[in-house]
Amino acid sequence: MRRTPLYDEHIALGGKVVDFHGWALPVQFAGILDEHHHTRSKAALFDCSHMGEFIVTGQDAVQAFSDLVCLDPFKIPIGRGKYGAILQEDGGIIDDVIAFRLGEFDLFVVTNAGPLDIVSKKLCAEQAKFASDSVLRDVSNDTAKIDIQGPIARDVLLSEIPECGSLKYYQARRAQWKGIDIVLARTGYTGEMGFELFVPNRIAVDLWRALLAYPNVKPAGLGARDTLRTEMCYGLSGQDFDTSRTPLEAAMASFIAWDKDFVGKQSLVAQRDSGNYAVLTPIKTADRRAPRHGFDVQHNGSVVGVVTSGTFGPSVGHGVGLAYLPQELLHPGTKLTAGPKELEIEVTSVPIYTAGTCRS
Amino acid sequence: MYPDDCKYTKEHEWIRAEGGLYAVGITSFAAEQLGDVTYVDLPKPGKQVKQGESTAAVESVKAASDIYAPAGGRVVEVNTALGDAPELVNEGPFEAGWFFKLEGVDAAELSNLMDAKAYAAYVEAQH
């Protein structure tokens, strides 16, 4: 398994390490429920160094990137990020991405660990096609990513990186920590106020330790990350969608730039016009039982869909999840059953947890 | 490490004689593997079960598992405290975190279960 620069820190902190897409990462430290509640009430640190990062600079590189992604990078206000996906010709999702526009022709693109080899090959192949002053480079191997998430995240980070105070939700900028250049984004995967810090590997341990030294900042693992994001209905690449699903199906319709070209667009247009496709939809249970990944969803005795994410939602106190359902069943309140024990589930609305502080 | 007054299954349940009845739960090893328990599905009192029959279910943040009866018998009592406090399974798997109690257990059925020492070796061999 590959190790992030923070591997030894995780072991020293008692992290329980698991294999996540070939990376040795902590699934939990104190316990998933503790870490979940701590993130919702104080602040937690997550090591996301396994994720992919790309530098896209120069007009030709930005254009090449634009041709491969369903978002329009030229329409992102400078200093902001936008969510989207890289698709196959048939519209299938290779990976979801966030592109931060740091300058006119200066993007910082974040992708996932699972499909990174494919994404990297695809993006970097473009480099050969454009002028020498444009660059499209995979910087994943040199970049560590630390997320600080929780209501007190900004108060903590202000002491280390004062520039964070000016960032609104989904904004990003270059900044420095102890004289070292970093990228700072006010985004995350928890629904809470927080930041994603993209830093050179060599300062990851120092930054991790500096942030953990603050009162009420604790490490959290992949387990809490999963319960937190599921309560917010954020899809997970490779689990809630992959090349067998399109952005229309994966509830990303509002992130498709229909007025420009990109790989996969023709297929999406055809699917949109047909109107006939299942959509990733939030579901909940009435008690503590949880739907689980892979459960069939039944309606009136026949299978109508499938659960792709499901867990107990610690902040809402009941089961939460995401399922692909036909469009006629998307109305909140629709009652269905899921799994071999015919667990009663109900269609609900996004987000399931509504008290998140991410926009505050 | 594992209580001597219990017998153990390969599926990590324990069973213990208690005042004429037999209490059943999951081991500390199982609780640790599951992580934070979030729901326990208990049988209805009165249910007759056979040895090895799926009798209860336990859910954690990470997974759901069936709980099999370590011996046949009739369920006469269930741990209703787990409804509001499933975390008792993690906090005291051999005490407050018990699942259900059986009557009419044939003690001969317990002879094919592991004692504490054998169970410790079994867990060790798996990891």
Coordinates of C-alpha atoms in Angstrom, one line a residue:
Chain A
M1 CA 0.0 0.0 0.0
R2 CA 1.1 3.5 -0.7
R3 CA 1.7 5.8 2.3
T4 CA 0.9 9.5 2.5
P5 CA 3.5 11.9 4.1
L6 CA 1.3 11.7 7.3
Y7 CA 1.4 7.9 7.7
D8 CA 3.7 7.9 10.7
E9 CA 1.5 10.5 12.3
H10 CA -1.6 8.4 11.9
I11 CA 0.2 5.4 13.5
A12 CA 1.5 7.5 16.4
L13 CA -2.1 8.9 17.0
G14 CA -3.5 5.3 17.2
G15 CA -5.2 5.4 13.8
K16 CA -6.7 2.2 12.5
V17 CA -5.2 1.9 9.0
V18 CA -7.1 0.4 6.0
D19 CA -6.5 0.0 2.3
F20 CA -8.3 2.8 0.4
H21 CA -7.7 2.5 -3.3
G22 CA -4.2 1.2 -2.7
W23 CA -3.4 3.8 0.0
A24 CA -2.8 3.1 3.7
L25 CA -5.2 5.6 5.4
P26 CA -6.8 5.8 8.8
V27 CA -10.4 4.7 8.9
Q28 CA -10.7 6.0 12.5
F29 CA -8.8 7.2 15.5
A30 CA -11.0 7.7 18.6
G31 CA -14.0 6.1 16.9
I32 CA -16.2 7.1 14.0
L33 CA -19.1 8.5 16.0
D34 CA -16.7 10.6 18.2
E35 CA -14.9 12.0 15.2
H36 CA -18.2 12.7 13.4
H37 CA -19.7 14.7 16.3
H38 CA -16.4 16.4 16.9
T39 CA -16.3 17.6 13.3
R40 CA -19.9 18.9 13.6
S41 CA -19.2 20.7 16.9
K42 CA -15.5 21.7 16.9
A43 CA -12.9 20.9 14.2
A44 CA -11.3 17.8 12.8
L45 CA -8.2 17.2 10.5
F46 CA -8.4 14.8 7.6
D47 CA -5.5 13.5 5.6
C48 CA -6.6 13.5 2.0
S49 CA -3.1 13.3 0.5
H50 CA -4.2 10.3 -1.6
M51 CA -6.3 12.6 -3.8
G52 CA -5.2 13.9 -7.2
E53 CA -4.2 17.5 -8.0
F54 CA -3.3 19.1 -11.3
I55 CA -1.9 22.4 -12.3
V56 CA -3.5 23.9 -15.5
T57 CA -1.9 27.1 -16.6
G58 CA -1.9 29.0 -19.9
Q59 CA -4.9 29.5 -22.3
D60 CA -4.2 26.4 -24.3
A61 CA -4.0 24.2 -21.2
V62 CA -7.2 25.7 -19.8
Q63 CA -8.9 25.1 -23.2
A64 CA -7.7 21.5 -23.3
F65 CA -9.0 20.9 -19.8
S66 CA -12.3 22.5 -20.7
D67 CA -12.7 20.1 -23.6
L68 CA -12.4 17.1 -21.2
V69 CA -14.7 18.3 -18.4
C70 CA -18.5 19.1 -18.2
L71 CA -17.9 22.4 -16.3
D72 CA -16.8 25.6 -18.1
P73 CA -13.5 26.8 -16.5
F74 CA -13.7 30.1 -18.4
K75 CA -16.9 31.0 -16.6
I76 CA -15.6 30.4 -13.1
P77 CA -15.1 33.8 -11.4
I78 CA -11.4 34.2 -10.5
G79 CA -10.8 33.1 -7.0
R80 CA -13.6 30.5 -7.0
G81 CA -14.1 26.8 -7.6
K82 CA -16.6 24.8 -9.6
Y83 CA -17.7 21.2 -9.4
G84 CA -17.9 19.0 -12.5
A85 CA -16.9 15.7 -14.0
I86 CA -14.6 14.1 -16.6
L87 CA -16.6 11.8 -18.9
Q88 CA -16.2 9.1 -21.4
E89 CA -17.6 9.6 -24.9
D90 CA -20.7 7.6 -23.8
G91 CA -21.2 10.1 -20.9
G92 CA -20.0 7.7 -18.2
I93 CA -18.3 9.4 -15.3
I94 CA -14.5 8.7 -15.1
D95 CA -14.2 11.0 -12.1
D96 CA -15.7 14.1 -10.5
V97 CA -13.5 17.2 -10.1
I98 CA -13.3 20.6 -8.5
A99 CA -11.5 23.2 -10.6
F100 CA -10.4 26.3 -8.7
R101 CA -9.7 29.3 -10.9
L102 CA -6.8 31.1 -9.3
G103 CA -6.0 33.4 -12.2
E104 CA -7.2 34.2 -15.7
F105 CA -5.5 31.1 -17.1
D106 CA -4.5 29.4 -13.9
L107 CA -6.5 26.4 -12.6
F108 CA -5.9 24.1 -9.7
V109 CA -7.8 20.9 -10.3
V110 CA -8.7 18.3 -7.6
T111 CA -9.6 14.7 -8.4
N112 CA -9.9 11.4 -6.6
A113 CA -7.5 8.6 -5.8
G114 CA -9.4 5.7 -7.4
P115 CA -9.3 6.7 -11.1
L116 CA -6.2 8.8 -10.8
D117 CA -4.0 6.8 -13.2
I118 CA -6.7 7.1 -15.9
V119 CA -7.4 10.7 -15.2
S120 CA -3.7 11.6 -15.2
K121 CA -3.0 9.9 -18.4
K122 CA -6.0 11.6 -20.1
L123 CA -5.2 15.1 -18.9
C124 CA -1.4 14.9 -19.3
A125 CA -1.7 13.5 -22.9
E126 CA -3.0 17.0 -23.7
Q127 CA 0.3 18.6 -22.8
A128 CA 1.9 17.4 -26.1
K129 CA -0.7 19.4 -28.1
F130 CA -0.2 22.9 -27.0
A131 CA 2.3 25.8 -26.8
S132 CA 5.3 25.6 -24.4
D133 CA 4.0 28.3 -22.2
S134 CA 0.9 26.3 -21.3
V135 CA 1.2 23.6 -18.7
L136 CA -1.1 20.7 -17.7
R137 CA 0.8 18.8 -15.0
D138 CA -0.1 16.1 -12.4
V139 CA 1.3 17.3 -9.1
S140 CA -0.4 14.6 -7.0
N141 CA 2.8 12.9 -6.0
D142 CA 4.3 16.2 -4.6
T143 CA 1.1 17.4 -2.9
A144 CA -0.3 16.6 0.5
K145 CA -3.8 17.6 1.3
I146 CA -5.0 18.4 4.8
D147 CA -8.7 19.3 5.4
I148 CA -9.6 21.2 8.5
Q149 CA -13.4 21.0 9.0
G150 CA -15.7 22.1 11.7
P151 CA -17.4 25.3 13.1
I152 CA -14.1 26.5 14.7
A153 CA -11.9 25.6 11.7
R154 CA -11.6 29.3 10.6
D155 CA -10.8 30.6 14.1
V156 CA -8.0 28.0 14.3
L157 CA -6.6 28.5 10.8
L158 CA -6.6 32.4 11.1
S159 CA -3.7 32.1 13.5
E160 CA -1.7 30.1 11.0
I161 CA -2.8 31.5 7.7
P162 CA -4.5 34.9 8.1
E163 CA -5.5 34.9 4.4
C164 CA -8.1 32.3 5.1
G165 CA -10.4 34.9 6.8
S166 CA -11.3 36.5 3.5
L167 CA -12.4 33.4 1.7
K168 CA -16.1 32.7 1.3
Y169 CA -17.6 29.2 0.6
Y170 CA -16.0 27.6 -2.5
Q171 CA -13.5 30.4 -2.9
A172 CA -9.8 29.6 -3.2
R173 CA -6.4 31.4 -3.4
R174 CA -2.7 30.9 -3.2
A175 CA -1.3 31.6 0.2
Q176 CA 1.8 30.9 2.3
W177 CA 2.5 29.0 5.5
K178 CA 5.9 29.7 7.1
G179 CA 7.1 31.1 3.8
I180 CA 6.0 28.1 1.7
D181 CA 3.5 28.4 -1.1
I182 CA 0.3 26.5 -0.7
V183 CA -3.2 26.5 -2.2
L184 CA -6.1 27.3 0.2
A185 CA -9.7 26.5 -0.6
R186 CA -12.8 27.0 1.5
T187 CA -14.3 23.7 0.6
G188 CA -14.6 20.3 2.1
Y189 CA -16.6 17.1 2.2
T190 CA -18.4 17.4 5.6
G191 CA -20.9 20.2 5.3
E192 CA -19.1 22.2 8.0
M193 CA -17.1 25.4 7.8
G194 CA -13.6 24.5 6.7
F195 CA -10.7 24.5 4.4
E196 CA -8.7 22.2 2.2
L197 CA -5.0 22.9 2.3
F198 CA -2.8 21.8 -0.6
V199 CA 0.8 21.8 0.5
P200 CA 4.2 20.4 -0.6
N201 CA 4.7 16.9 1.0
R202 CA 7.7 18.2 2.9
I203 CA 5.7 20.5 5.1
A204 CA 2.7 18.2 5.7
V205 CA 3.9 16.8 9.0
D206 CA 4.7 20.2 10.4
L207 CA 1.4 21.7 9.3
W208 CA -0.5 18.7 10.6
R209 CA 1.2 19.0 14.0
A210 CA 0.8 22.7 14.2
L211 CA -3.0 22.5 13.6
L212 CA -3.4 19.5 16.0
A213 CA -1.7 21.6 18.7
Y214 CA -4.8 23.8 18.9
P215 CA -7.4 23.0 21.6
N216 CA -10.4 21.2 20.2
V217 CA -8.7 20.1 17.0
K218 CA -8.7 16.3 16.6
P219 CA -7.7 13.9 13.8
A220 CA -10.5 12.1 12.0
G221 CA -10.5 9.2 9.6
L222 CA -12.2 7.9 6.4
G223 CA -15.1 6.5 8.5
A224 CA -16.3 9.9 9.8
R225 CA -15.6 11.4 6.5
D226 CA -18.1 9.0 5.0
T227 CA -20.9 9.5 7.6
L228 CA -20.4 13.3 7.3
R229 CA -20.6 13.4 3.5
T230 CA -23.5 10.9 3.4
E231 CA -25.6 13.1 5.7
M232 CA -24.8 16.0 3.3
C233 CA -25.7 13.8 0.2
Y234 CA -22.3 14.3 -1.4
G235 CA -21.6 11.5 -3.9
L236 CA -18.4 9.5 -3.7
S237 CA -16.5 8.7 -6.9
G238 CA -16.2 5.0 -7.5
Q239 CA -19.1 4.2 -5.1
D240 CA -22.1 6.4 -6.0
F241 CA -21.0 6.8 -9.6
D242 CA -18.5 5.5 -12.0
T243 CA -18.2 5.0 -15.8
S244 CA -21.6 3.2 -15.7
R245 CA -23.4 6.4 -14.7
T246 CA -23.7 9.8 -16.3
P247 CA -23.8 13.2 -14.6
L248 CA -27.5 13.4 -15.3
E249 CA -28.0 10.2 -13.4
A250 CA -25.6 11.2 -10.6
A251 CA -27.7 14.3 -9.8
M252 CA -25.1 16.6 -11.3
A253 CA -27.4 18.2 -13.9
S254 CA -26.8 21.7 -12.6
F255 CA -23.0 21.2 -13.1
I256 CA -23.2 20.6 -16.8
A257 CA -22.2 23.5 -19.1
W258 CA -24.6 22.7 -22.0
D259 CA -23.4 25.8 -24.0
K260 CA -19.9 24.5 -24.7
D261 CA -18.3 21.3 -26.1
F262 CA -16.7 18.5 -24.0
V263 CA -16.1 14.8 -24.3
G264 CA -19.4 13.0 -23.6
K265 CA -21.7 15.9 -24.4
Q266 CA -23.5 14.3 -27.3
S267 CA -24.4 11.3 -25.1
L268 CA -25.7 13.6 -22.4
V269 CA -27.8 15.6 -24.8
A270 CA -29.4 12.4 -26.1
Q271 CA -30.0 11.2 -22.6
R272 CA -31.4 14.5 -21.5
D273 CA -33.8 14.6 -24.5
S274 CA -35.0 11.1 -23.8
G275 CA -35.7 12.0 -20.3
N276 CA -35.6 8.4 -19.3
Y277 CA -33.0 7.7 -16.6
A278 CA -32.7 7.0 -12.9
V279 CA -31.4 9.7 -10.6
L280 CA -29.2 9.5 -7.5
T281 CA -31.5 10.5 -4.7
P282 CA -31.3 10.9 -0.9
I283 CA -33.1 8.3 1.2
K284 CA -33.6 7.9 5.0
T285 CA -35.0 5.4 7.4
A286 CA -37.3 6.0 10.3
D287 CA -35.0 4.4 12.9
R288 CA -31.4 3.6 13.5
R289 CA -31.2 0.9 10.9
A290 CA -29.2 1.8 7.8
P291 CA -29.6 1.1 4.1
R292 CA -26.3 -0.3 2.7
H293 CA -24.3 -0.1 -0.5
G294 CA -25.7 -2.6 -3.0
F295 CA -29.2 -3.0 -1.5
D296 CA -32.0 -3.5 -4.1
V297 CA -34.8 -0.9 -3.8
Q298 CA -38.3 -2.3 -4.1
H299 CA -41.6 -0.5 -4.8
N300 CA -44.9 -2.4 -4.9
G301 CA -43.0 -5.7 -5.0
S302 CA -40.6 -5.0 -7.9
V303 CA -37.0 -3.9 -7.9
V304 CA -36.8 -0.3 -9.0
G305 CA -33.4 0.9 -8.0
V306 CA -30.2 0.3 -6.0
V307 CA -28.6 1.9 -2.9
T308 CA -25.1 3.1 -3.5
S309 CA -24.3 4.7 -0.1
G310 CA -25.9 4.0 3.3
T311 CA -25.0 4.4 6.9
F312 CA -26.3 5.5 10.2
G313 CA -26.4 9.3 10.3
P314 CA -25.0 10.2 13.7
S315 CA -26.2 13.8 13.6
V316 CA -29.7 13.0 12.5
G317 CA -30.1 9.8 14.5
H318 CA -31.4 7.6 11.7
G319 CA -30.3 5.7 8.6
V320 CA -29.2 7.9 5.6
G321 CA -28.2 7.1 2.1
L322 CA -28.2 7.6 -1.6
A323 CA -30.0 5.4 -4.2
Y324 CA -30.6 5.4 -7.9
L325 CA -34.4 5.7 -8.4
P326 CA -36.6 6.2 -11.4
Q327 CA -37.8 9.8 -11.9
E328 CA -41.4 9.0 -11.0
L329 CA -40.4 8.0 -7.5
L330 CA -38.2 11.0 -6.6
H331 CA -40.8 12.9 -4.7
P332 CA -39.8 13.4 -1.1
G333 CA -41.9 11.2 1.2
T334 CA -42.2 8.4 -1.3
K335 CA -42.1 5.1 0.7
L336 CA -40.0 2.2 -0.6
T337 CA -38.2 -0.8 0.9
A338 CA -34.5 -1.8 0.6
G339 CA -32.4 -4.9 1.0
P340 CA -33.0 -8.5 1.9
K341 CA -34.9 -7.6 5.0
E342 CA -37.2 -5.1 3.2
L343 CA -36.0 -2.2 5.3
E344 CA -38.5 0.7 5.0
I345 CA -37.0 3.8 3.5
E346 CA -38.3 7.1 2.4
V347 CA -37.2 9.5 -0.4
T348 CA -36.0 12.7 1.2
S349 CA -34.4 16.0 0.1
V350 CA -30.8 17.3 -0.1
P351 CA -29.1 17.8 2.4
I352 CA -30.3 15.3 4.9
Y353 CA -28.4 17.1 7.7
T354 CA -29.5 20.8 7.4
A355 CA -27.5 22.5 10.2
G356 CA -24.1 22.4 8.5
T357 CA -21.9 25.5 8.9
C358 CA -20.1 25.3 5.6
R359 CA -21.7 28.5 4.2
S360 CA -21.7 30.5 7.4
Chain B
M1 CA -8.7 -11.6 28.2
Y2 CA -11.9 -13.4 27.4
P3 CA -14.1 -14.4 30.4
D4 CA -13.6 -18.0 31.5
D5 CA -17.3 -18.5 32.3
C6 CA -18.3 -18.2 28.6
K7 CA -18.2 -20.5 25.7
Y8 CA -17.5 -19.1 22.2
T9 CA -18.5 -19.6 18.6
K10 CA -16.4 -19.1 15.5
E11 CA -18.7 -16.2 14.6
H12 CA -17.6 -14.4 17.8
E13 CA -20.7 -14.9 19.9
W14 CA -20.4 -15.8 23.6
I15 CA -22.9 -17.8 25.8
R16 CA -22.9 -17.9 29.5
A17 CA -25.1 -19.7 32.2
E18 CA -26.9 -17.2 34.3
G19 CA -29.4 -18.4 36.9
G20 CA -30.9 -21.2 34.9
L21 CA -30.9 -19.2 31.7
Y22 CA -28.1 -18.7 29.1
A23 CA -27.1 -15.1 28.1
V24 CA -25.8 -14.4 24.6
G25 CA -23.7 -11.6 23.3
I26 CA -20.8 -10.8 21.0
T27 CA -17.2 -10.8 22.1
S28 CA -15.0 -7.8 22.6
F29 CA -13.1 -8.8 19.5
A30 CA -16.3 -8.7 17.4
A31 CA -17.3 -5.4 18.9
E32 CA -13.9 -3.9 18.1
Q33 CA -14.0 -5.2 14.6
L34 CA -17.5 -3.8 14.0
G35 CA -16.6 -0.4 15.5
D36 CA -19.3 1.9 16.9
V37 CA -22.5 -0.2 17.1
T38 CA -25.5 1.9 16.0
Y39 CA -28.4 -0.6 16.0
V40 CA -29.2 -4.0 17.4
D41 CA -32.1 -6.0 16.0
L42 CA -33.3 -8.3 18.7
P43 CA -35.6 -11.3 18.5
K44 CA -39.1 -11.4 20.0
P45 CA -39.3 -13.1 23.4
G46 CA -40.8 -16.5 22.9
K47 CA -39.0 -17.3 19.7
Q48 CA -37.6 -20.8 19.5
V49 CA -34.2 -21.0 17.9
K50 CA -31.8 -23.8 16.8
Q51 CA -28.1 -23.8 17.3
G52 CA -26.5 -21.7 14.6
E53 CA -29.7 -20.0 13.6
S54 CA -29.7 -16.3 12.7
T55 CA -31.4 -14.8 15.8
A56 CA -30.4 -11.1 16.0
A57 CA -28.5 -8.6 13.9
V58 CA -26.1 -5.9 14.7
E59 CA -25.3 -2.8 12.7
S60 CA -22.3 -0.5 13.1
V61 CA -21.4 2.6 11.1
K62 CA -19.4 0.4 8.8
A63 CA -21.3 -2.8 8.5
A64 CA -24.3 -5.1 9.4
S65 CA -23.9 -8.6 10.7
D66 CA -26.2 -11.4 11.7
I67 CA -25.9 -12.9 15.2
Y68 CA -26.3 -16.7 15.4
A69 CA -27.6 -18.6 18.4
P70 CA -24.7 -20.4 20.0
A71 CA -27.1 -23.0 21.2
G72 CA -30.8 -23.9 20.6
G73 CA -33.4 -22.8 23.1
R74 CA -36.3 -20.4 23.6
V75 CA -35.6 -16.6 23.8
V76 CA -37.1 -15.5 27.1
E77 CA -35.5 -12.1 27.6
V78 CA -33.9 -9.5 25.3
N79 CA -31.7 -6.5 26.3
T80 CA -34.1 -3.7 25.6
A81 CA -31.5 -1.1 26.8
L82 CA -29.7 -1.6 23.5
G83 CA -32.6 0.1 21.7
D84 CA -31.7 3.5 22.9
A85 CA -28.0 2.8 23.8
P86 CA -26.5 0.4 21.3
E87 CA -23.1 1.7 22.3
L88 CA -23.4 -0.6 25.4
V89 CA -22.2 -3.3 23.0
N90 CA -18.9 -1.5 22.6
E91 CA -18.7 -0.4 26.2
G92 CA -19.3 -3.7 27.8
P93 CA -19.7 -6.6 25.3
F94 CA -19.6 -9.2 28.1
E95 CA -21.8 -7.3 30.6
A96 CA -24.3 -4.5 29.8
G97 CA -24.0 -5.3 26.1
W98 CA -25.6 -8.8 26.2
F99 CA -28.3 -9.4 23.5
F100 CA -30.8 -12.1 24.6
K101 CA -31.3 -14.9 27.1
L102 CA -32.3 -18.5 26.2
E103 CA -34.0 -21.2 28.3
G104 CA -34.2 -24.9 27.6
V105 CA -30.6 -25.0 26.3
D106 CA -29.2 -28.5 25.9
A107 CA -25.9 -28.3 27.7
A108 CA -24.5 -31.0 25.3
E109 CA -24.7 -28.5 22.5
L110 CA -22.2 -26.3 24.3
S111 CA -19.5 -29.0 24.0
N112 CA -18.8 -28.1 20.4
L113 CA -18.1 -24.5 21.3
M114 CA -14.7 -23.0 22.3
D115 CA -13.6 -22.2 25.8
A116 CA -11.9 -18.9 26.5
K117 CA -8.4 -20.2 25.8
A118 CA -9.3 -21.9 22.6
Y119 CA -11.2 -18.7 21.5
A120 CA -8.2 -16.5 22.2
A121 CA -6.1 -18.9 20.1
Y122 CA -8.7 -18.8 17.3
V123 CA -8.7 -15.0 17.2
E124 CA -5.0 -14.9 17.3
A125 CA -4.8 -17.4 14.4
Q126 CA -7.1 -15.2 12.3
H127 CA -4.8 -12.1 12.6

